[in-house]
Short mmCIF file of C-alpha atoms in Angstrom, two decimals:
data_model
loop_
_atom_site.label_atom_id
_atom_site.label_comp_id
_atom_site.label_asym_id
_atom_site.label_seq_id
_atom_site.Cartn_x
_atom_site.Cartn_y
_atom_site.Cartn_z
CA ARG A 1 12.92 16.82 13.34
CA ILE A 2 10.73 14.29 14.18
CA ALA A 3 9.28 14.20 12.31
CA GLN A 4 11.65 14.04 8.93
CA GLY A 5 13.87 11.19 11.24
CA ALA A 6 10.52 9.23 11.90
CA ALA A 7 9.41 9.66 7.73
CA SER A 8 13.16 8.76 6.90
CA GLY A 9 12.66 5.27 9.36
CA THR A 10 16.08 6.46 11.46
CA LEU A 11 13.22 6.85 14.45
CA THR A 12 11.27 4.54 16.36
CA ALA A 13 7.78 4.76 16.79
CA HIS A 14 8.53 3.86 20.42
CA GLU A 15 11.39 7.50 20.28
CA THR A 16 8.91 8.64 18.51
CA GLN A 17 6.03 9.37 20.72
CA ARG A 18 8.99 9.58 23.47
CA LEU A 19 10.11 12.70 21.11
CA GLU A 20 6.61 13.96 20.85
CA LYS A 21 5.89 13.93 24.80
CA GLU A 22 9.64 15.34 24.98
CA GLN A 23 8.85 18.40 22.83
CA ALA A 24 5.36 18.83 24.03
CA ARG A 25 6.79 19.25 28.30
CA VAL A 26 8.61 22.21 26.80
CA ALA A 27 5.94 23.20 24.74
CA ASN A 28 4.03 23.57 27.81
CA ALA A 29 6.87 24.74 30.37
CA GLU A 30 7.03 27.65 27.67
CA ALA A 31 3.65 28.40 27.54
CA LYS A 32 3.98 28.29 31.37
CA ALA A 33 6.65 31.01 31.55
CA LYS A 34 4.75 33.50 29.16
CA ALA A 35 1.06 32.72 31.30
CA ASP A 36 2.21 36.13 33.86
CA GLY A 37 3.11 38.27 30.27
CA LYS A 38 6.99 38.04 31.78
CA VAL A 39 9.88 35.56 31.13
CA THR A 40 12.32 35.85 33.63
CA SER A 41 15.75 34.81 33.24
CA LYS A 42 16.25 31.98 35.56
CA GLU A 43 12.73 30.13 33.00
CA ARG A 44 14.80 31.43 29.98
CA ARG A 45 17.47 29.49 31.74
CA ARG A 46 15.78 26.12 32.56
CA LEU A 47 13.41 26.44 29.16
CA HIS A 48 17.18 26.53 27.26
CA ALA A 49 18.49 23.58 29.14
CA MET A 50 14.79 20.64 28.39
CA GLN A 51 15.18 22.57 24.25
CA ASP A 52 18.65 21.66 24.99
CA GLY A 53 18.31 17.98 26.33
CA ALA A 54 15.59 17.19 24.33
CA SER A 55 17.52 18.50 20.82
CA ARG A 56 20.50 16.09 22.11
CA ASP A 57 18.09 13.29 22.37
CA ILE A 58 16.30 13.69 18.86
CA HIS A 59 19.85 14.04 18.12
CA ARG A 60 20.73 10.70 19.46
CA LYS A 61 17.77 8.58 19.02
CA LYS A 62 18.75 8.53 15.02
CA HIS A 63 21.40 8.40 14.86
CA ASN A 64 21.42 5.07 17.23
CA ALA A 65 21.51 1.94 15.75
CA ARG A 66 17.35 1.19 15.48
CA ALA A 67 15.41 1.81 12.59
CA ALA A 68 11.46 1.17 11.97
CA SER A 69 10.87 -1.66 9.98
CA ALA A 70 9.68 -1.53 6.54
CA PRO A 71 5.73 -1.70 7.07
CA GLY A 72 3.93 -3.88 6.50
#
């Protein structure tokens, strides 16, 4: 969804960078949760909450009044 927003111009370069960093944090938290071989229900709830927040941020950024300027 982030790549699609960047390609369509609905996300600015700064918004894209921020959202990609947020997704990286979610992926890192998931990897840490899986590191011991078992994701506990508490870890699962935290991961879902992080991903839900990231999804909300993507939606908000794609539908705000800012748009990427045309190249050149």
